[in-house]
C-alpha positions as semicolon CSV with decimal commas, in nm:
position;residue;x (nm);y (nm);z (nm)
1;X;14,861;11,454;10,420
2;X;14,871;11,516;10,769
3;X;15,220;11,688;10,926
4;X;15,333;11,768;11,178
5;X;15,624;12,025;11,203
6;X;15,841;12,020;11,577
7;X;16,085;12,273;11,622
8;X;16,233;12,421;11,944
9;X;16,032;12,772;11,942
10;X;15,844;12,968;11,649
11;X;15,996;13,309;11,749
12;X;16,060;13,611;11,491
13;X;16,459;13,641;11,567
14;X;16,615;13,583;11,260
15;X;16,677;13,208;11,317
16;X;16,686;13,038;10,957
17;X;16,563;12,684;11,084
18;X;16,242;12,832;11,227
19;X;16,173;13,079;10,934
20;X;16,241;12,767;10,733
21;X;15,967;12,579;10,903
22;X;15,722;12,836;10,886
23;X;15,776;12,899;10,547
24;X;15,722;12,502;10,485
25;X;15,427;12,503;10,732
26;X;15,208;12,793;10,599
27;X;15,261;12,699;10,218
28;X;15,131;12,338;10,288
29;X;14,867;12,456;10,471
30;X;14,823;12,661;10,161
31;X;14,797;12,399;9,959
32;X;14,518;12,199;10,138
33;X;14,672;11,966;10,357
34;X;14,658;11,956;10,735
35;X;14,943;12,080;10,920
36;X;15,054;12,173;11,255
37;X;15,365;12,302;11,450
38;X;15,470;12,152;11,817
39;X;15,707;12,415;12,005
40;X;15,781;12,606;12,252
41;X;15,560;12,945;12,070
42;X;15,669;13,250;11,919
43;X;15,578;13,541;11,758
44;X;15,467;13,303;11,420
45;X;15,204;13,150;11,615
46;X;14,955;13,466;11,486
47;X;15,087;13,371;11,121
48;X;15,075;13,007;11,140
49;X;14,668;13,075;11,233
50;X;14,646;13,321;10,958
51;X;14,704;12,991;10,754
52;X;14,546;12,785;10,936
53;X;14,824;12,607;11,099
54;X;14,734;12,485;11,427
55;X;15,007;12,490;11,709
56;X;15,104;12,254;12,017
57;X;15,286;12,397;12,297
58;X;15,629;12,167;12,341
59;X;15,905;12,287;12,590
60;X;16,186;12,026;12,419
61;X;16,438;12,232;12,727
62;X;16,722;11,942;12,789
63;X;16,669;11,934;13,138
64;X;16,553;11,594;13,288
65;X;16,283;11,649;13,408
66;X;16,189;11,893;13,125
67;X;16,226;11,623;12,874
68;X;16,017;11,366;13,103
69;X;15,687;11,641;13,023
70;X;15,789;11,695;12,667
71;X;15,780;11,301;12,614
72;X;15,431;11,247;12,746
73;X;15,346;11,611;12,581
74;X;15,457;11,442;12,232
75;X;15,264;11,115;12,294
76;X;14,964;11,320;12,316
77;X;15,035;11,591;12,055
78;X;15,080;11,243;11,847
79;X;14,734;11,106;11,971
80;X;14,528;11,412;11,867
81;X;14,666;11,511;11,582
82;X;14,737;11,209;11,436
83;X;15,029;11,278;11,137
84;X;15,108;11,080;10,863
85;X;15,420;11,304;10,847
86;X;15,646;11,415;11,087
87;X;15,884;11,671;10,993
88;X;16,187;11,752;11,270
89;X;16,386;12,034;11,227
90;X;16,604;12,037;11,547
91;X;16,792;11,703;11,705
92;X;16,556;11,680;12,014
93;X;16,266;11,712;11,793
94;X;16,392;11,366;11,578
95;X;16,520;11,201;11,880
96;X;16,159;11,254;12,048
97;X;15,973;11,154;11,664
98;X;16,192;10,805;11,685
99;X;16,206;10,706;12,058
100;X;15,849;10,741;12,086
101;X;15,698;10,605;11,772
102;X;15,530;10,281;11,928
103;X;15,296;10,203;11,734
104;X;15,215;10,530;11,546
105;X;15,179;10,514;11,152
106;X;15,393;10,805;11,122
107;X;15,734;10,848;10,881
108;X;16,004;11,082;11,040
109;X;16,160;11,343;10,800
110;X;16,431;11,517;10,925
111;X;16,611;11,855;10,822
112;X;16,971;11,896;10,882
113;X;16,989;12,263;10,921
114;X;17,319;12,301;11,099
115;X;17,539;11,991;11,042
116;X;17,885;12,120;11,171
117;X;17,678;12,049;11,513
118;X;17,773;11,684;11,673
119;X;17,467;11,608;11,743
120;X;17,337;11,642;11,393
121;X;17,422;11,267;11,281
122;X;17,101;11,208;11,548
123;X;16,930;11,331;11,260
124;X;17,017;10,986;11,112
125;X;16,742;10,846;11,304
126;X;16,456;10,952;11,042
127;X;16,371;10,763;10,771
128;X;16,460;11,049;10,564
129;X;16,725;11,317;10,595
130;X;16,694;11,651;10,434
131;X;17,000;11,803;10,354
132;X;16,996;12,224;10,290
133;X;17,325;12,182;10,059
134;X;17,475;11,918;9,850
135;X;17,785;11,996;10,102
136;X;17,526;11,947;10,365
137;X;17,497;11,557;10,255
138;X;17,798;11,502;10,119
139;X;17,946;11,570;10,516
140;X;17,638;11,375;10,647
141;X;17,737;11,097;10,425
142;X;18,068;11,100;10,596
143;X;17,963;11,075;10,897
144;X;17,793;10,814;10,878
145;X;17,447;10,872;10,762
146;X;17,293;10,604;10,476
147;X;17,293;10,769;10,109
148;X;16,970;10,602;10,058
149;X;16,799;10,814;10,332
150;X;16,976;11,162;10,233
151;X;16,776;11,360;9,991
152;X;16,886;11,747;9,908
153;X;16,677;12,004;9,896
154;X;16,899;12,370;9,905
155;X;16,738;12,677;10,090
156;X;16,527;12,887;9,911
157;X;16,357;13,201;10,077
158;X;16,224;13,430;9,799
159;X;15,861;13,447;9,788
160;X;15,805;13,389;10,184
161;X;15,478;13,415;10,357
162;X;15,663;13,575;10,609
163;X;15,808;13,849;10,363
164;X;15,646;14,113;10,122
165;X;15,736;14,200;9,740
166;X;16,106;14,301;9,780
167;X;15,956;14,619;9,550
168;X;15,748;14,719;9,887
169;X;16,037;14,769;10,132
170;X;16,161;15,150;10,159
171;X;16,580;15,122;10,162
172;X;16,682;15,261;10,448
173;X;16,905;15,610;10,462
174;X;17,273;15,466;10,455
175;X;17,596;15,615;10,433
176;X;17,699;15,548;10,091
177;X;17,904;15,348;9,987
178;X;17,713;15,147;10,259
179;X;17,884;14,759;10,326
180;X;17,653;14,569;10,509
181;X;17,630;14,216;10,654
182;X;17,335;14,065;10,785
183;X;17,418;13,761;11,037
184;X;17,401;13,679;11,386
185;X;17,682;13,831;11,628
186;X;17,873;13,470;11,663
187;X;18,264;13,448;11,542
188;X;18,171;13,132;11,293
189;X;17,962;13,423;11,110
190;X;18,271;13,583;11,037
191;X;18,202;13,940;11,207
192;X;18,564;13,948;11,366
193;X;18,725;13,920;10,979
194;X;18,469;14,151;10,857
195;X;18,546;14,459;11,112
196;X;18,931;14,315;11,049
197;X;18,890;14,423;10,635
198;X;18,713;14,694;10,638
199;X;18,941;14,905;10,882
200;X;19,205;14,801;10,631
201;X;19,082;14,979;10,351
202;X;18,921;15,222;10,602
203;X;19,190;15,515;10,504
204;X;19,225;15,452;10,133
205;X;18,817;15,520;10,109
206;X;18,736;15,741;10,380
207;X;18,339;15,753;10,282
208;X;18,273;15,382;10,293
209;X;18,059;15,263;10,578
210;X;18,022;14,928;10,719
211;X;17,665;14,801;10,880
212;X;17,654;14,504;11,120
213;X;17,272;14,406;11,099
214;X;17,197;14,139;11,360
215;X;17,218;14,019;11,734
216;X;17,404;13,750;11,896
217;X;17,605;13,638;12,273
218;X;17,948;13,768;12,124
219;X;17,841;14,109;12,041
220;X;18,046;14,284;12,241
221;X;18,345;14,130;12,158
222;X;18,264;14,271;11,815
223;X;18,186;14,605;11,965
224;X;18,528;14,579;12,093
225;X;18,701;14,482;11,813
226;X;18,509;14,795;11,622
227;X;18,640;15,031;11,895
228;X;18,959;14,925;11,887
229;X;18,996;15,018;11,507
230;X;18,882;15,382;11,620
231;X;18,631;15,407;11,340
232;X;18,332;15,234;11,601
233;X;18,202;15,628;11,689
234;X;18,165;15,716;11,287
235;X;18,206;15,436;11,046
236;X;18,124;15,106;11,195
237;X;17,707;15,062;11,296
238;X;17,629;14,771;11,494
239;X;17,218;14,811;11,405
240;X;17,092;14,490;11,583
241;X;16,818;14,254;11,472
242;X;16,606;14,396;11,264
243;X;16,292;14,229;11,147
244;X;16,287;14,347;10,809
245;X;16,665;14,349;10,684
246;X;16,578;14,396;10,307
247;X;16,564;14,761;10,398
248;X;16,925;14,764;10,445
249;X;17,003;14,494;10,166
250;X;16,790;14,692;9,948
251;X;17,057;15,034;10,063
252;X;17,353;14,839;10,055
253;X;17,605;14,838;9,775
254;X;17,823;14,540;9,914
255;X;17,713;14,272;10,102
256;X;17,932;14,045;10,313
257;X;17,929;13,691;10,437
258;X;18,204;13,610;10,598
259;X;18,117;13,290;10,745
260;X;18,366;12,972;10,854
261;X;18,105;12,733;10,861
262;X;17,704;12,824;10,706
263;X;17,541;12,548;10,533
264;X;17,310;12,697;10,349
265;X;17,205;13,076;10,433
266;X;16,899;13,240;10,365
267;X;17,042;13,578;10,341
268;X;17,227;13,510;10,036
269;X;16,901;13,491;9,812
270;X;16,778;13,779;9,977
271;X;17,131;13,988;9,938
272;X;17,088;13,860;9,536
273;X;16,707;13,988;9,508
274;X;16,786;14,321;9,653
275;X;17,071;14,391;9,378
276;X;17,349;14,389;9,645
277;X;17,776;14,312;9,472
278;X;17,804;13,988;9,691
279;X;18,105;13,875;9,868
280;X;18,112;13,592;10,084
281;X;18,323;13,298;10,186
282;X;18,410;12,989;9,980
283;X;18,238;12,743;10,252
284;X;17,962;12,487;10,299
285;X;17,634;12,556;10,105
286;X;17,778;12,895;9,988
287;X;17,902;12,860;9,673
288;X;17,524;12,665;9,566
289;X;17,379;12,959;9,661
290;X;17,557;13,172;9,457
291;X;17,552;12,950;9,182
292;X;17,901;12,853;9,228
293;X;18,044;13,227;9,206
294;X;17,864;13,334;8,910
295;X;17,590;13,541;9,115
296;X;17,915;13,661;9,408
297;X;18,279;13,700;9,443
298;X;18,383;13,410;9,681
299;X;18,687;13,455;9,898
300;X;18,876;13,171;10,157
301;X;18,732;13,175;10,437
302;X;18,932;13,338;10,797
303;X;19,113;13,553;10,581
304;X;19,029;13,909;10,642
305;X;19,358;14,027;10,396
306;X;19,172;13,863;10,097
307;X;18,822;14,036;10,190
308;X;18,991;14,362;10,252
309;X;19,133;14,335;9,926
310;X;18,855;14,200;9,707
311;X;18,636;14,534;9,864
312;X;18,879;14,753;9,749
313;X;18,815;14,624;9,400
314;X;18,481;14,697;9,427
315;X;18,518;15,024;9,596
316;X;18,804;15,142;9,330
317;X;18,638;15,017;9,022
318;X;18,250;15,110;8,978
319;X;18,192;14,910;8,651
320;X;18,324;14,580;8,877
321;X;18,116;14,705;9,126
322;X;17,774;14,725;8,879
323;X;17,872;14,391;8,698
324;X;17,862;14,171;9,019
325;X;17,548;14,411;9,124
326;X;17,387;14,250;8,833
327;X;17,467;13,916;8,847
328;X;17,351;13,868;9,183
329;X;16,966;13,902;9,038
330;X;17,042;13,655;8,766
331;X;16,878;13,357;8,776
332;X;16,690;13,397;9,052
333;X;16,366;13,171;8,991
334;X;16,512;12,835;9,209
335;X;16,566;13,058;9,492
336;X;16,183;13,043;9,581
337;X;16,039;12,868;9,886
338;X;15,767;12,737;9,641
339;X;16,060;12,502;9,494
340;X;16,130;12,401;9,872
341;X;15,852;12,330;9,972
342;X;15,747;12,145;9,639
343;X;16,081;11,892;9,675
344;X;16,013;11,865;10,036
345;X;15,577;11,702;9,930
346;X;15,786;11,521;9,707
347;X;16,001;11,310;9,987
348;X;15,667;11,297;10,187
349;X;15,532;11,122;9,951
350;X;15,802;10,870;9,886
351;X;15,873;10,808;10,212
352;X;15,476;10,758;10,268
353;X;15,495;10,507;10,005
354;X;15,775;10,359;10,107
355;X;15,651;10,328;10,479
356;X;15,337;10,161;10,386
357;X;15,520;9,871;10,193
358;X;15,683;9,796;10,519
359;X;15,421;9,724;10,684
360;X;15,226;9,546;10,384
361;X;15,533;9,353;10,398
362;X;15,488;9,311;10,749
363;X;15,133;9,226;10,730
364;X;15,180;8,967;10,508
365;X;15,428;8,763;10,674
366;X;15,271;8,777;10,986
């Protein structure tokens, strides 16, 4: 097959939609079929070539006049490269991939990364809809999207071109016990709860640590927050994006999601490979990922009382602490994006077949 991947940009920054993309990108490249990648660039572009991945430079910017070029960019992208497939993961990308079609052979598959978005029910407008969680499509379905087109196909980043052996990272030096959370700065993520719990039980284990891995517009309100517990200076680390975070997983002893709204996040299988006592919030694609809180103790969600409290637990009882340690590696094999990206050849190919008996149909009443 031919297929043709548009996102917005291709840039190493922790964003799960593009790392999802690249992941699907390189392994179906990998697996002989041609494949390309229309954005704005990135950092990926050198691994994308390393797999022979060919990009298209597409600035999808909403501005109008911006989104004038990016039409007659696409119409050309779609002349040259001529897909049988193409695969939007953002809402400009799909709206471009259906109000351009014309007369282009092409099916549209569609990922619905972040459906708590508005404008994800545009994503409706592919022939196909891939859903990251069966929460995912269950809320698309709501919404208004047909159950024929919705197909699920959870997150799954173990294995990752863009990754090495989990065995080949070096943990970094933490303060032990470390807690650790890796996340963008952004209050759905939870960070404000987070700082909230730990300075809690701050006192009652004076050793703990907490580690804030990632970047985000609402860091400083975090910062903030930390300072105003008065444990910012020693005890709280705000470390930034950092491009390989399984060093810290790998130091960790607790990690924390904290989330109000994540659909399906990559971290989680990445937390449960590095052998980190999981605690996140009982939301979206979250309990799937954690095999419905057999592989992490889940927790409502806004309620930093109830985190504060399940830490201590883990902090006050080390065989507690070991047992969830454990069961985060368990069962670990559907986690892989070689399942992903298998499921996702697998609507291709219906929707292929599907598309061609259109227009047979078509054909043969004209």
């Amino acid at each position: 097959m031919r297929i043709l991947h548009i996102l917005n940009h291709v840039r190493e920054i922790g964003n799960g939609i593009v790392n999802v993309a690249v992941d699907l990108a390189c392994l179906q490249a990998k697996n002989n079929h041609d494949v390309a990648v229309a954005s704005a660039g990135g950092e990926y572009e050198i691994l994308l070539a390393q797999y022979g991945v060919k990009h298209f430079e597409l600035n999808q910017s909403r501005t109008p006049l911006n989104l004038i070029h990016a039409a007659r960019r696409y119409r050309a992208i779609i002349r040259e490269f001529q897909p049988d497939i193409v695969h939007a993961h953002m809402m400009t990308g799909v709206v471009l991939g259906r109000c351009l079609k014309a007369d282009s052979e092409y099916a549209l598959v569609a990922t619905v990364h972040n459906e708590f978005q508005r404008s994800a029910v545009l994503m409706g407008l592919a022939d196909r809809v891939i859903a990251v969680s069966h929460a995912v499509a269950q809320s698309m379905a709501r919404r208004g999207i047909p159950e024929h087109k919705l197909r699920v196909i959870s997150n799954g980043t173990l294995g990752s071109v863009r990754t090495r052996n989990i065995k080949e990272y070096s943990p970094v030096e933490l303060q032990r016990p470390a807690i650790a959370t890796v996340a963008g700065m952004y209050q759905r993520k939870g960070i404000g709860e987070l700082i909230a719990a730990f300075a809690h039980i701050a006192q009652d284990f004076p050793q703990v640590h907490l580690y804030l891995v990632g970047e985000g517009p609402e860091r400083q309100i975090f910062e903030e927050k930390a300072q105003a517990t008065g444990l910012s200076a020693t005890r709280i680390h705000f470390v930034g994006f950092q491009p390989e975070p399984q060093r810290y997983l790998l130091a960790a002893d607790i990690f924390v999601l904290a989330s109000h709204r994540d659909p399906s996040p990559l971290v989680i299988p990445e937390a449960r490979e590095a052998g980190c006592a999981i605690v996140a919030t009982n939301v979206d694609g979250i309990p799937e990922a954690l095999d419905n809180g057999k592989a992490g103790v889940l927790i409502p969600p806004k309620d930093s009382s109830a985190l504060a409290d399940t830490l201590a637990k883990l902090l006050s009882q080390p065989h507690l602490l070991k047992h969830w340690q454990d069961q985060a590696q368990q069962n670990l094999e559907w986690l892989t994006v070689g399942r992903v990206n298998q499921q996702t050849l697998a609507v291709y190919a219906e929707v292929k077949i599907e598309f061609r008996n259109v227009i047979c149909h078509t054909l043969k009443k004209s």
